[in-house]
PDB file of C-alpha atoms in Angstrom:
ATOM      1  CA  UNK A   1      73.523 -40.360 -49.075  1.00 69.00           C
ATOM      2  CA  UNK A   2      76.300 -38.133 -47.738  1.00 77.00           C
ATOM      3  CA  UNK A   3      77.118 -34.823 -49.368  1.00 81.00           C
ATOM      4  CA  UNK A   4      80.657 -35.965 -50.201  1.00 85.00           C
ATOM      5  CA  UNK A   5      79.292 -38.915 -52.191  1.00 88.00           C
ATOM      6  CA  UNK A   6      76.854 -36.668 -54.031  1.00 88.00           C
ATOM      7  CA  UNK A   7      79.553 -34.139 -54.947  1.00 88.00           C
ATOM      8  CA  UNK A   8      81.930 -36.911 -56.005  1.00 91.00           C
ATOM      9  CA  UNK A   9      79.389 -38.391 -58.413  1.00 91.00           C
ATOM     10  CA  UNK A  10      78.481 -34.976 -59.769  1.00 92.00           C
ATOM     11  CA  UNK A  11      82.150 -34.097 -60.366  1.00 93.00           C
ATOM     12  CA  UNK A  12      82.846 -37.444 -62.041  1.00 94.00           C
ATOM     13  CA  UNK A  13      79.851 -37.009 -64.331  1.00 93.00           C
ATOM     14  CA  UNK A  14      80.932 -33.438 -65.124  1.00 94.00           C
ATOM     15  CA  UNK A  15      84.402 -34.697 -66.096  1.00 95.00           C
ATOM     16  CA  UNK A  16      82.836 -37.328 -68.372  1.00 93.00           C
ATOM     17  CA  UNK A  17      80.701 -34.630 -70.016  1.00 93.00           C
ATOM     18  CA  UNK A  18      83.728 -32.385 -70.598  1.00 93.00           C
ATOM     19  CA  UNK A  19      85.761 -35.277 -72.037  1.00 93.00           C
ATOM     20  CA  UNK A  20      82.911 -36.300 -74.346  1.00 91.00           C
ATOM     21  CA  UNK A  21      82.493 -32.693 -75.532  1.00 90.00           C
ATOM     22  CA  UNK A  22      86.223 -32.427 -76.208  1.00 88.00           C
ATOM     23  CA  UNK A  23      86.155 -35.691 -78.165  1.00 87.00           C
ATOM     24  CA  UNK A  24      83.071 -34.680 -80.128  1.00 86.00           C
ATOM     25  CA  UNK A  25      84.445 -31.243 -81.037  1.00 85.00           C
ATOM     26  CA  UNK A  26      87.997 -32.266 -82.001  1.00 83.00           C
ATOM     27  CA  UNK A  27      87.802 -35.800 -83.462  1.00 81.00           C
ATOM     28  CA  UNK A  28      88.703 -36.016 -87.167  1.00 76.00           C
ATOM     29  CA  UNK A  29      88.693 -32.296 -87.890  1.00 74.00           C
ATOM     30  CA  UNK A  30      91.503 -32.772 -90.474  1.00 71.00           C
ATOM     31  CA  UNK A  31      92.793 -29.277 -89.827  1.00 68.00           C
ATOM     32  CA  UNK A  32      89.480 -27.568 -90.682  1.00 72.00           C
ATOM     33  CA  UNK A  33      89.027 -26.232 -87.180  1.00 72.00           C
ATOM     34  CA  UNK A  34      86.807 -23.289 -88.022  1.00 75.00           C
ATOM     35  CA  UNK A  35      84.412 -25.320 -90.150  1.00 70.00           C
ATOM     36  CA  UNK A  36      84.283 -28.226 -87.673  1.00 72.00           C
ATOM     37  CA  UNK A  37      83.806 -26.048 -84.620  1.00 76.00           C
ATOM     38  CA  UNK A  38      81.079 -24.031 -86.316  1.00 77.00           C
ATOM     39  CA  UNK A  39      79.166 -27.101 -87.480  1.00 77.00           C
ATOM     40  CA  UNK A  40      79.639 -29.117 -84.301  1.00 81.00           C
ATOM     41  CA  UNK A  41      79.220 -26.097 -82.045  1.00 83.00           C
ATOM     42  CA  UNK A  42      75.695 -25.643 -83.377  1.00 83.00           C
ATOM     43  CA  UNK A  43      74.881 -29.238 -82.505  1.00 84.00           C
ATOM     44  CA  UNK A  44      76.520 -28.917 -79.085  1.00 88.00           C
ATOM     45  CA  UNK A  45      74.411 -25.858 -78.254  1.00 88.00           C
ATOM     46  CA  UNK A  46      71.304 -27.809 -79.247  1.00 88.00           C
ATOM     47  CA  UNK A  47      72.436 -30.727 -77.043  1.00 90.00           C
ATOM     48  CA  UNK A  48      72.807 -28.422 -74.038  1.00 92.00           C
ATOM     49  CA  UNK A  49      69.421 -26.742 -74.555  1.00 92.00           C
ATOM     50  CA  UNK A  50      67.548 -30.006 -75.150  1.00 91.00           C
ATOM     51  CA  UNK A  51      69.362 -31.732 -72.295  1.00 92.00           C
ATOM     52  CA  UNK A  52      68.496 -28.990 -69.814  1.00 93.00           C
ATOM     53  CA  UNK A  53      64.854 -28.667 -70.841  1.00 92.00           C
ATOM     54  CA  UNK A  54      64.222 -32.405 -71.043  1.00 92.00           C
ATOM     55  CA  UNK A  55      65.823 -33.294 -67.713  1.00 93.00           C
ATOM     56  CA  UNK A  56      64.317 -30.440 -65.676  1.00 94.00           C
ATOM     57  CA  UNK A  57      60.821 -30.942 -67.119  1.00 92.00           C
ATOM     58  CA  UNK A  58      60.794 -34.737 -66.730  1.00 92.00           C
ATOM     59  CA  UNK A  59      62.044 -34.725 -63.119  1.00 93.00           C
ATOM     60  CA  UNK A  60      59.442 -32.088 -62.198  1.00 92.00           C
ATOM     61  CA  UNK A  61      56.634 -33.897 -64.040  1.00 88.00           C
ATOM     62  CA  UNK A  62      57.394 -37.185 -62.324  1.00 89.00           C
ATOM     63  CA  UNK A  63      57.450 -35.442 -58.941  1.00 89.00           C
ATOM     64  CA  UNK A  64      54.013 -33.835 -59.261  1.00 85.00           C
ATOM     65  CA  UNK A  65      52.528 -37.048 -60.717  1.00 81.00           C
ATOM     66  CA  UNK A  66      54.181 -39.193 -58.018  1.00 81.00           C
ATOM     67  CA  UNK A  67      55.322 -41.676 -60.671  1.00 79.00           C
ATOM     68  CA  UNK A  68      58.685 -42.469 -62.255  1.00 82.00           C
ATOM     69  CA  UNK A  69      56.982 -43.897 -65.341  1.00 79.00           C
ATOM     70  CA  UNK A  70      55.055 -40.900 -66.595  1.00 78.00           C
ATOM     71  CA  UNK A  71      56.653 -38.325 -68.866  1.00 79.00           C
ATOM     72  CA  UNK A  72      55.034 -35.665 -71.064  1.00 76.00           C
ATOM     73  CA  UNK A  73      56.035 -37.597 -74.194  1.00 73.00           C
ATOM     74  CA  UNK A  74      54.601 -40.917 -73.012  1.00 70.00           C
ATOM     75  CA  UNK A  75      51.268 -39.177 -72.341  1.00 69.00           C
ATOM     76  CA  UNK A  76      50.931 -38.179 -76.000  1.00 71.00           C
ATOM     77  CA  UNK A  77      52.940 -34.974 -76.367  1.00 73.00           C
ATOM     78  CA  UNK A  78      54.861 -36.246 -79.401  1.00 74.00           C
ATOM     79  CA  UNK A  79      51.623 -37.078 -81.196  1.00 80.00           C
ATOM     80  CA  UNK A  80      50.380 -33.607 -80.309  1.00 79.00           C
ATOM     81  CA  UNK A  81      53.542 -32.157 -81.870  1.00 79.00           C
ATOM     82  CA  UNK A  82      52.886 -34.099 -85.084  1.00 82.00           C
ATOM     83  CA  UNK A  83      49.291 -32.821 -85.136  1.00 84.00           C
ATOM     84  CA  UNK A  84      50.359 -29.192 -84.619  1.00 82.00           C
ATOM     85  CA  UNK A  85      53.085 -29.420 -87.268  1.00 81.00           C
ATOM     86  CA  UNK A  86      50.724 -31.063 -89.736  1.00 84.00           C
ATOM     87  CA  UNK A  87      48.017 -28.456 -89.098  1.00 84.00           C
ATOM     88  CA  UNK A  88      50.455 -25.569 -89.562  1.00 79.00           C
ATOM     89  CA  UNK A  89      51.794 -27.047 -92.794  1.00 79.00           C
ATOM     90  CA  UNK A  90      48.273 -27.795 -94.008  1.00 79.00           C
ATOM     91  CA  UNK A  91      47.140 -24.178 -93.629  1.00 78.00           C
ATOM     92  CA  UNK A  92      50.390 -22.211 -93.996  1.00 73.00           C
ATOM     93  CA  UNK A  93      52.717 -24.572 -95.877  1.00 65.00           C
ATOM     94  CA  UNK A  94      52.426 -22.837 -99.232  1.00 55.00           C
ATOM     95  CA  UNK A  95      52.555 -19.339 -97.741  1.00 55.00           C
ATOM     96  CA  UNK A  96      56.059 -17.841 -97.280  1.00 50.00           C
ATOM     97  CA  UNK A  97      56.287 -17.402 -93.520  1.00 60.00           C
ATOM     98  CA  UNK A  98      59.270 -16.344 -91.436  1.00 67.00           C
ATOM     99  CA  UNK A  99      60.790 -19.325 -89.516  1.00 70.00           C
ATOM    100  CA  UNK A 100      60.515 -17.452 -86.201  1.00 76.00           C
ATOM    101  CA  UNK A 101      56.780 -16.871 -86.760  1.00 76.00           C
ATOM    102  CA  UNK A 102      56.232 -20.561 -87.489  1.00 74.00           C
ATOM    103  CA  UNK A 103      58.362 -21.464 -84.464  1.00 78.00           C
ATOM    104  CA  UNK A 104      56.354 -19.126 -82.244  1.00 81.00           C
ATOM    105  CA  UNK A 105      53.045 -20.524 -83.512  1.00 78.00           C
ATOM    106  CA  UNK A 106      54.305 -24.058 -83.006  1.00 78.00           C
ATOM    107  CA  UNK A 107      55.445 -23.447 -79.426  1.00 83.00           C
ATOM    108  CA  UNK A 108      52.357 -21.404 -78.511  1.00 84.00           C
ATOM    109  CA  UNK A 109      49.868 -23.987 -79.766  1.00 80.00           C
ATOM    110  CA  UNK A 110      51.723 -26.858 -78.119  1.00 80.00           C
ATOM    111  CA  UNK A 111      51.871 -25.037 -74.783  1.00 83.00           C
ATOM    112  CA  UNK A 112      48.129 -24.275 -74.837  1.00 84.00           C
ATOM    113  CA  UNK A 113      47.090 -27.770 -75.880  1.00 79.00           C
ATOM    114  CA  UNK A 114      49.548 -29.544 -73.574  1.00 77.00           C
ATOM    115  CA  UNK A 115      48.484 -27.557 -70.494  1.00 78.00           C
ATOM    116  CA  UNK A 116      44.866 -28.493 -71.245  1.00 78.00           C
ATOM    117  CA  UNK A 117      45.860 -32.125 -71.890  1.00 73.00           C
ATOM    118  CA  UNK A 118      47.992 -32.552 -68.767  1.00 71.00           C
ATOM    119  CA  UNK A 119      45.498 -30.665 -66.632  1.00 71.00           C
ATOM    120  CA  UNK A 120      42.735 -33.009 -67.806  1.00 71.00           C
ATOM    121  CA  UNK A 121      44.805 -36.123 -67.119  1.00 65.00           C
ATOM    122  CA  UNK A 122      46.008 -34.989 -63.691  1.00 64.00           C
ATOM    123  CA  UNK A 123      42.976 -33.122 -62.375  1.00 64.00           C
ATOM    124  CA  UNK A 124      42.172 -35.812 -59.795  1.00 54.00           C
ATOM    125  CA  UNK A 125      44.184 -36.277 -56.625  1.00 47.00           C
ATOM    126  CA  UNK A 126      44.663 -40.019 -57.009  1.00 48.00           C
ATOM    127  CA  UNK A 127      45.493 -41.538 -60.366  1.00 53.00           C
ATOM    128  CA  UNK A 128      45.975 -45.075 -61.597  1.00 56.00           C
ATOM    129  CA  UNK A 129      49.236 -45.423 -63.508  1.00 57.00           C
ATOM    130  CA  UNK A 130      47.976 -47.866 -66.111  1.00 63.00           C
ATOM    131  CA  UNK A 131      44.777 -45.844 -66.652  1.00 68.00           C
ATOM    132  CA  UNK A 132      46.876 -42.743 -67.361  1.00 67.00           C
ATOM    133  CA  UNK A 133      49.082 -44.682 -69.766  1.00 67.00           C
ATOM    134  CA  UNK A 134      46.009 -46.062 -71.534  1.00 74.00           C
ATOM    135  CA  UNK A 135      44.446 -42.593 -71.839  1.00 74.00           C
ATOM    136  CA  UNK A 136      47.747 -41.251 -73.155  1.00 72.00           C
ATOM    137  CA  UNK A 137      47.911 -43.958 -75.801  1.00 74.00           C
ATOM    138  CA  UNK A 138      44.283 -43.380 -76.825  1.00 81.00           C
ATOM    139  CA  UNK A 139      44.845 -39.636 -77.170  1.00 79.00           C
ATOM    140  CA  UNK A 140      48.076 -40.273 -79.048  1.00 79.00           C
ATOM    141  CA  UNK A 141      46.231 -42.541 -81.483  1.00 83.00           C
ATOM    142  CA  UNK A 142      43.544 -39.888 -81.955  1.00 86.00           C
ATOM    143  CA  UNK A 143      46.114 -37.160 -82.643  1.00 84.00           C
ATOM    144  CA  UNK A 144      47.949 -39.375 -85.143  1.00 83.00           C
ATOM    145  CA  UNK A 145      44.682 -40.255 -86.902  1.00 89.00           C
ATOM    146  CA  UNK A 146      43.788 -36.581 -87.379  1.00 88.00           C
ATOM    147  CA  UNK A 147      47.353 -35.899 -88.562  1.00 86.00           C
ATOM    148  CA  UNK A 148      47.159 -38.736 -91.095  1.00 87.00           C
ATOM    149  CA  UNK A 149      43.835 -37.434 -92.403  1.00 87.00           C
ATOM    150  CA  UNK A 150      45.316 -33.961 -92.977  1.00 86.00           C
ATOM    151  CA  UNK A 151      48.444 -35.432 -94.564  1.00 85.00           C
ATOM    152  CA  UNK A 152      46.334 -37.362 -97.088  1.00 84.00           C
ATOM    153  CA  UNK A 153      44.711 -34.092 -98.188  1.00 84.00           C
ATOM    154  CA  UNK A 154      48.040 -32.274 -98.367  1.00 82.00           C
ATOM    155  CA  UNK A 155      49.942 -31.348-101.503  1.00 76.00           C
ATOM    156  CA  UNK A 156      52.688 -33.973-102.170  1.00 78.00           C
ATOM    157  CA  UNK A 157      55.436 -31.329-102.155  1.00 76.00           C
ATOM    158  CA  UNK A 158      54.279 -29.939 -98.810  1.00 76.00           C
ATOM    159  CA  UNK A 159      53.954 -33.462 -97.445  1.00 77.00           C
ATOM    160  CA  UNK A 160      57.557 -34.153 -98.412  1.00 74.00           C
ATOM    161  CA  UNK A 161      58.695 -31.021 -96.553  1.00 74.00           C
ATOM    162  CA  UNK A 162      56.588 -31.978 -93.561  1.00 77.00           C
ATOM    163  CA  UNK A 163      58.265 -35.362 -93.175  1.00 72.00           C
ATOM    164  CA  UNK A 164      61.569 -33.673 -92.442  1.00 67.00           C
ATOM    165  CA  UNK A 165      59.973 -31.884 -89.492  1.00 69.00           C
ATOM    166  CA  UNK A 166      58.402 -34.929 -87.862  1.00 71.00           C
ATOM    167  CA  UNK A 167      61.629 -36.668 -86.860  1.00 68.00           C
ATOM    168  CA  UNK A 168      64.237 -35.486 -84.381  1.00 65.00           C
ATOM    169  CA  UNK A 169      67.330 -34.047 -86.043  1.00 69.00           C
ATOM    170  CA  UNK A 170      70.265 -32.153 -84.557  1.00 69.00           C
ATOM    171  CA  UNK A 171      71.882 -31.561 -87.949  1.00 67.00           C
ATOM    172  CA  UNK A 172      69.309 -29.133 -89.365  1.00 68.00           C
ATOM    173  CA  UNK A 173      68.792 -26.882 -86.348  1.00 72.00           C
ATOM    174  CA  UNK A 174      68.253 -23.214 -87.192  1.00 71.00           C
ATOM    175  CA  UNK A 175      71.021 -21.299 -85.373  1.00 74.00           C
ATOM    176  CA  UNK A 176      68.916 -18.121 -85.220  1.00 76.00           C
ATOM    177  CA  UNK A 177      66.226 -20.034 -83.334  1.00 80.00           C
ATOM    178  CA  UNK A 178      68.806 -21.426 -80.912  1.00 81.00           C
ATOM    179  CA  UNK A 179      70.068 -17.968 -80.063  1.00 82.00           C
ATOM    180  CA  UNK A 180      66.512 -16.691 -79.720  1.00 84.00           C
ATOM    181  CA  UNK A 181      65.470 -19.341 -77.170  1.00 88.00           C
ATOM    182  CA  UNK A 182      68.584 -19.067 -74.977  1.00 90.00           C
ATOM    183  CA  UNK A 183      67.143 -16.244 -72.782  1.00 92.00           C
ATOM    184  CA  UNK A 184      63.853 -18.153 -72.488  1.00 92.00           C
ATOM    185  CA  UNK A 185      65.686 -21.339 -71.498  1.00 93.00           C
ATOM    186  CA  UNK A 186      67.708 -19.476 -68.866  1.00 94.00           C
ATOM    187  CA  UNK A 187      64.487 -18.044 -67.434  1.00 95.00           C
ATOM    188  CA  UNK A 188      62.828 -21.476 -67.329  1.00 94.00           C
ATOM    189  CA  UNK A 189      65.834 -23.081 -65.615  1.00 95.00           C
ATOM    190  CA  UNK A 190      65.954 -20.285 -63.023  1.00 96.00           C
ATOM    191  CA  UNK A 191      62.243 -20.721 -62.251  1.00 95.00           C
ATOM    192  CA  UNK A 192      62.675 -24.488 -61.828  1.00 95.00           C
ATOM    193  CA  UNK A 193      65.662 -23.809 -59.566  1.00 95.00           C
ATOM    194  CA  UNK A 194      63.696 -21.340 -57.436  1.00 94.00           C
ATOM    195  CA  UNK A 195      60.722 -23.681 -56.893  1.00 93.00           C
ATOM    196  CA  UNK A 196      62.883 -26.780 -56.316  1.00 93.00           C
ATOM    197  CA  UNK A 197      62.441 -26.617 -52.478  1.00 91.00           C
ATOM    198  CA  UNK A 198      58.670 -26.796 -53.009  1.00 91.00           C
ATOM    199  CA  UNK A 199      59.153 -29.780 -55.296  1.00 91.00           C
ATOM    200  CA  UNK A 200      61.179 -31.416 -52.493  1.00 90.00           C
ATOM    201  CA  UNK A 201      58.073 -31.234 -50.292  1.00 90.00           C
ATOM    202  CA  UNK A 202      56.030 -33.098 -52.930  1.00 86.00           C
ATOM    203  CA  UNK A 203      58.208 -36.161 -52.284  1.00 82.00           C
ATOM    204  CA  UNK A 204      56.347 -36.437 -48.984  1.00 81.00           C
ATOM    205  CA  UNK A 205      53.012 -36.640 -50.807  1.00 79.00           C
ATOM    206  CA  UNK A 206      50.205 -34.296 -51.754  1.00 78.00           C
ATOM    207  CA  UNK A 207      48.507 -34.400 -48.351  1.00 81.00           C
ATOM    208  CA  UNK A 208      51.729 -33.476 -46.563  1.00 83.00           C
ATOM    209  CA  UNK A 209      52.297 -30.626 -49.022  1.00 82.00           C
ATOM    210  CA  UNK A 210      48.824 -29.259 -48.256  1.00 83.00           C
ATOM    211  CA  UNK A 211      49.441 -29.562 -44.509  1.00 85.00           C
ATOM    212  CA  UNK A 212      52.692 -27.630 -44.894  1.00 80.00           C
ATOM    213  CA  UNK A 213      50.845 -24.705 -46.421  1.00 82.00           C
ATOM    214  CA  UNK A 214      51.433 -25.206 -50.148  1.00 85.00           C
ATOM    215  CA  UNK A 215      48.673 -24.240 -52.550  1.00 85.00           C
ATOM    216  CA  UNK A 216      48.907 -27.529 -54.434  1.00 82.00           C
ATOM    217  CA  UNK A 217      46.447 -26.707 -57.204  1.00 81.00           C
ATOM    218  CA  UNK A 218      48.057 -23.384 -58.121  1.00 86.00           C
ATOM    219  CA  UNK A 219      51.570 -24.794 -57.859  1.00 89.00           C
ATOM    220  CA  UNK A 220      50.675 -27.733 -60.126  1.00 84.00           C
ATOM    221  CA  UNK A 221      49.337 -25.424 -62.827  1.00 85.00           C
ATOM    222  CA  UNK A 222      52.472 -23.289 -62.594  1.00 90.00           C
ATOM    223  CA  UNK A 223      54.747 -26.336 -62.920  1.00 90.00           C
ATOM    224  CA  UNK A 224      52.603 -27.742 -65.745  1.00 84.00           C
ATOM    225  CA  UNK A 225      53.042 -24.479 -67.632  1.00 88.00           C
ATOM    226  CA  UNK A 226      56.842 -24.578 -67.177  1.00 90.00           C
ATOM    227  CA  UNK A 227      56.934 -28.235 -68.218  1.00 88.00           C
ATOM    228  CA  UNK A 228      54.752 -27.615 -71.275  1.00 85.00           C
ATOM    229  CA  UNK A 229      56.890 -24.646 -72.340  1.00 89.00           C
ATOM    230  CA  UNK A 230      60.099 -26.654 -71.834  1.00 89.00           C
ATOM    231  CA  UNK A 231      58.943 -29.664 -73.851  1.00 85.00           C
ATOM    232  CA  UNK A 232      57.389 -27.449 -76.529  1.00 84.00           C
ATOM    233  CA  UNK A 233      60.646 -25.520 -77.036  1.00 87.00           C
ATOM    234  CA  UNK A 234      62.728 -28.696 -77.102  1.00 86.00           C
ATOM    235  CA  UNK A 235      60.390 -30.512 -79.494  1.00 82.00           C
ATOM    236  CA  UNK A 236      59.942 -27.512 -81.805  1.00 79.00           C
ATOM    237  CA  UNK A 237      63.727 -27.098 -82.077  1.00 81.00           C
ATOM    238  CA  UNK A 238      64.816 -30.643 -82.920  1.00 81.00           C
ATOM    239  CA  UNK A 239      61.681 -32.793 -83.111  1.00 77.00           C
ATOM    240  CA  UNK A 240      60.218 -35.414 -80.759  1.00 77.00           C
ATOM    241  CA  UNK A 241      62.445 -37.717 -78.674  1.00 80.00           C
ATOM    242  CA  UNK A 242      59.998 -39.752 -76.629  1.00 77.00           C
ATOM    243  CA  UNK A 243      62.160 -41.683 -74.169  1.00 84.00           C
ATOM    244  CA  UNK A 244      65.140 -39.392 -73.523  1.00 88.00           C
ATOM    245  CA  UNK A 245      63.618 -37.869 -70.391  1.00 88.00           C
ATOM    246  CA  UNK A 246      62.437 -41.241 -69.097  1.00 89.00           C
ATOM    247  CA  UNK A 247      65.894 -42.807 -69.440  1.00 91.00           C
ATOM    248  CA  UNK A 248      67.757 -39.871 -67.916  1.00 93.00           C
ATOM    249  CA  UNK A 249      65.376 -39.418 -64.971  1.00 91.00           C
ATOM    250  CA  UNK A 250      65.287 -43.077 -63.935  1.00 91.00           C
ATOM    251  CA  UNK A 251      69.045 -43.545 -64.213  1.00 92.00           C
ATOM    252  CA  UNK A 252      69.442 -40.404 -62.091  1.00 93.00           C
ATOM    253  CA  UNK A 253      67.197 -41.853 -59.378  1.00 92.00           C
ATOM    254  CA  UNK A 254      69.276 -45.039 -59.307  1.00 90.00           C
ATOM    255  CA  UNK A 255      72.707 -43.389 -59.195  1.00 90.00           C
ATOM    256  CA  UNK A 256      71.686 -40.448 -56.991  1.00 89.00           C
ATOM    257  CA  UNK A 257      69.004 -41.655 -54.530  1.00 86.00           C
ATOM    258  CA  UNK A 258      68.242 -38.285 -52.946  1.00 86.00           C
ATOM    259  CA  UNK A 259      65.113 -36.162 -52.666  1.00 85.00           C
ATOM    260  CA  UNK A 260      66.616 -32.700 -53.232  1.00 89.00           C
ATOM    261  CA  UNK A 261      65.690 -31.561 -56.712  1.00 91.00           C
ATOM    262  CA  UNK A 262      68.653 -29.263 -57.173  1.00 92.00           C
ATOM    263  CA  UNK A 263      70.970 -32.266 -57.065  1.00 94.00           C
ATOM    264  CA  UNK A 264      68.613 -34.263 -59.293  1.00 94.00           C
ATOM    265  CA  UNK A 265      68.343 -31.399 -61.789  1.00 95.00           C
ATOM    266  CA  UNK A 266      72.113 -30.960 -62.122  1.00 95.00           C
ATOM    267  CA  UNK A 267      72.872 -34.674 -62.366  1.00 95.00           C
ATOM    268  CA  UNK A 268      70.082 -35.437 -64.863  1.00 94.00           C
ATOM    269  CA  UNK A 269      71.029 -32.443 -67.034  1.00 95.00           C
ATOM    270  CA  UNK A 270      74.680 -33.538 -67.178  1.00 95.00           C
ATOM    271  CA  UNK A 271      73.614 -37.122 -67.903  1.00 94.00           C
ATOM    272  CA  UNK A 272      71.287 -35.988 -70.678  1.00 93.00           C
ATOM    273  CA  UNK A 273      74.009 -33.902 -72.332  1.00 93.00           C
ATOM    274  CA  UNK A 274      76.449 -36.821 -72.016  1.00 93.00           C
ATOM    275  CA  UNK A 275      74.015 -39.229 -73.681  1.00 91.00           C
ATOM    276  CA  UNK A 276      73.292 -36.835 -76.540  1.00 90.00           C
ATOM    277  CA  UNK A 277      76.937 -35.954 -77.206  1.00 90.00           C
ATOM    278  CA  UNK A 278      78.221 -39.537 -77.045  1.00 89.00           C
ATOM    279  CA  UNK A 279      75.212 -40.797 -78.994  1.00 86.00           C
ATOM    280  CA  UNK A 280      75.797 -38.318 -81.806  1.00 86.00           C
ATOM    281  CA  UNK A 281      79.516 -39.174 -81.812  1.00 86.00           C
ATOM    282  CA  UNK A 282      78.703 -42.873 -82.232  1.00 85.00           C
ATOM    283  CA  UNK A 283      76.159 -42.133 -84.984  1.00 83.00           C
ATOM    284  CA  UNK A 284      78.635 -40.008 -86.970  1.00 81.00           C
ATOM    285  CA  UNK A 285      81.912 -41.890 -86.507  1.00 80.00           C
ATOM    286  CA  UNK A 286      80.983 -45.477 -85.620  1.00 81.00           C
ATOM    287  CA  UNK A 287      77.719 -46.048 -87.511  1.00 75.00           C
ATOM    288  CA  UNK A 288      78.763 -43.589 -90.277  1.00 72.00           C
ATOM    289  CA  UNK A 289      75.339 -41.904 -90.336  1.00 70.00           C
ATOM    290  CA  UNK A 290      73.555 -45.167 -91.200  1.00 73.00           C
ATOM    291  CA  UNK A 291      71.129 -44.405 -88.405  1.00 74.00           C
ATOM    292  CA  UNK A 292      70.021 -41.366 -86.400  1.00 77.00           C
ATOM    293  CA  UNK A 293      70.396 -40.445 -82.755  1.00 80.00           C
ATOM    294  CA  UNK A 294      66.630 -40.357 -82.255  1.00 79.00           C
ATOM    295  CA  UNK A 295      66.251 -43.947 -83.491  1.00 80.00           C
ATOM    296  CA  UNK A 296      68.918 -45.187 -81.074  1.00 81.00           C
ATOM    297  CA  UNK A 297      67.322 -43.357 -78.136  1.00 84.00           C
ATOM    298  CA  UNK A 298      63.790 -44.466 -79.033  1.00 81.00           C
ATOM    299  CA  UNK A 299      64.778 -48.129 -79.362  1.00 82.00           C
ATOM    300  CA  UNK A 300      66.842 -48.306 -76.173  1.00 84.00           C
ATOM    301  CA  UNK A 301      64.309 -46.211 -74.267  1.00 83.00           C
ATOM    302  CA  UNK A 302      61.389 -48.368 -75.377  1.00 82.00           C
ATOM    303  CA  UNK A 303      63.148 -51.547 -74.270  1.00 86.00           C
ATOM    304  CA  UNK A 304      64.105 -49.939 -70.946  1.00 85.00           C
ATOM    305  CA  UNK A 305      60.557 -48.678 -70.368  1.00 82.00           C
ATOM    306  CA  UNK A 306      58.977 -52.101 -70.993  1.00 83.00           C
ATOM    307  CA  UNK A 307      61.550 -53.825 -68.776  1.00 84.00           C
ATOM    308  CA  UNK A 308      61.026 -51.362 -65.924  1.00 82.00           C
ATOM    309  CA  UNK A 309      57.246 -51.511 -66.237  1.00 77.00           C
ATOM    310  CA  UNK A 310      57.240 -55.332 -66.086  1.00 79.00           C
ATOM    311  CA  UNK A 311      59.736 -55.471 -63.233  1.00 80.00           C
ATOM    312  CA  UNK A 312      57.773 -52.983 -61.130  1.00 71.00           C
ATOM    313  CA  UNK A 313      54.556 -54.809 -61.950  1.00 67.00           C
ATOM    314  CA  UNK A 314      56.156 -58.049 -60.731  1.00 63.00           C
ATOM    315  CA  UNK A 315      57.204 -56.423 -57.459  1.00 63.00           C
ATOM    316  CA  UNK A 316      53.665 -55.120 -56.923  1.00 58.00           C
ATOM    317  CA  UNK A 317      52.120 -58.570 -57.469  1.00 55.00           C
ATOM    318  CA  UNK A 318      54.556 -60.108 -55.001  1.00 56.00           C
TER     319      UNK A 318
END
């Protein structure tokens, strides 16, 4: 694809994002500009942070796994989040703890466990896609079973509070946490941007990357750490959204068929923000809050994932 075509599509997507943000921020404010901008601005900041982290981490994860089907969430990260949240509430729920301390514990535990989990799943050079998916589902079932066991033993009042944490919500985001993670997010994005040329080489395959002088094992662990930190921050802020990264990444590959990750990163991030902003606008003003953004994304993403899996399976059999 020529550079002019790439820039044209990026500019068009950027214009759509700006128009959607303008619509989301100004529609039906009824003159209460300060209140509307404050309330919606908090959501918009969360959209930008989640969109950046989700898109960058998913594109990178699919590159090092050499598969457009695998994402951290599909391999059981959301179930791991539920287990960590349940464990923290089980042991610290009745103790008054500062939100930032709980947030730090949540992110730290998820990063440690997810690095171990992903490292275990991807430790071999060649992997079977369906075997990885099966292992991810088995681990997810195990995590959910342990979470359910702890929830049964939990105090009913604490269990009620816990339920509000287990579903993605952009309406109850703690602004202080958003401001706290902004420097971390900027650092993560810069690191992804710096290593993007090395990720470009991985499109050639692992053997070619080794021949070109890349320490594949060390680079994988570094990328896995960045991915785990990105998904942990995103999930701890707003809750699990399983299929957002999968949808955004695969649509990006179809619209922008290039190998350079810097283009893929920018396009997927803009697309992710566009989906979140327009999705929240539809939920608030079209569906009148009768559903949630996470439900819409999970349903559409699940259907898209099954369709893509079956279609690719059919091509392989042919």
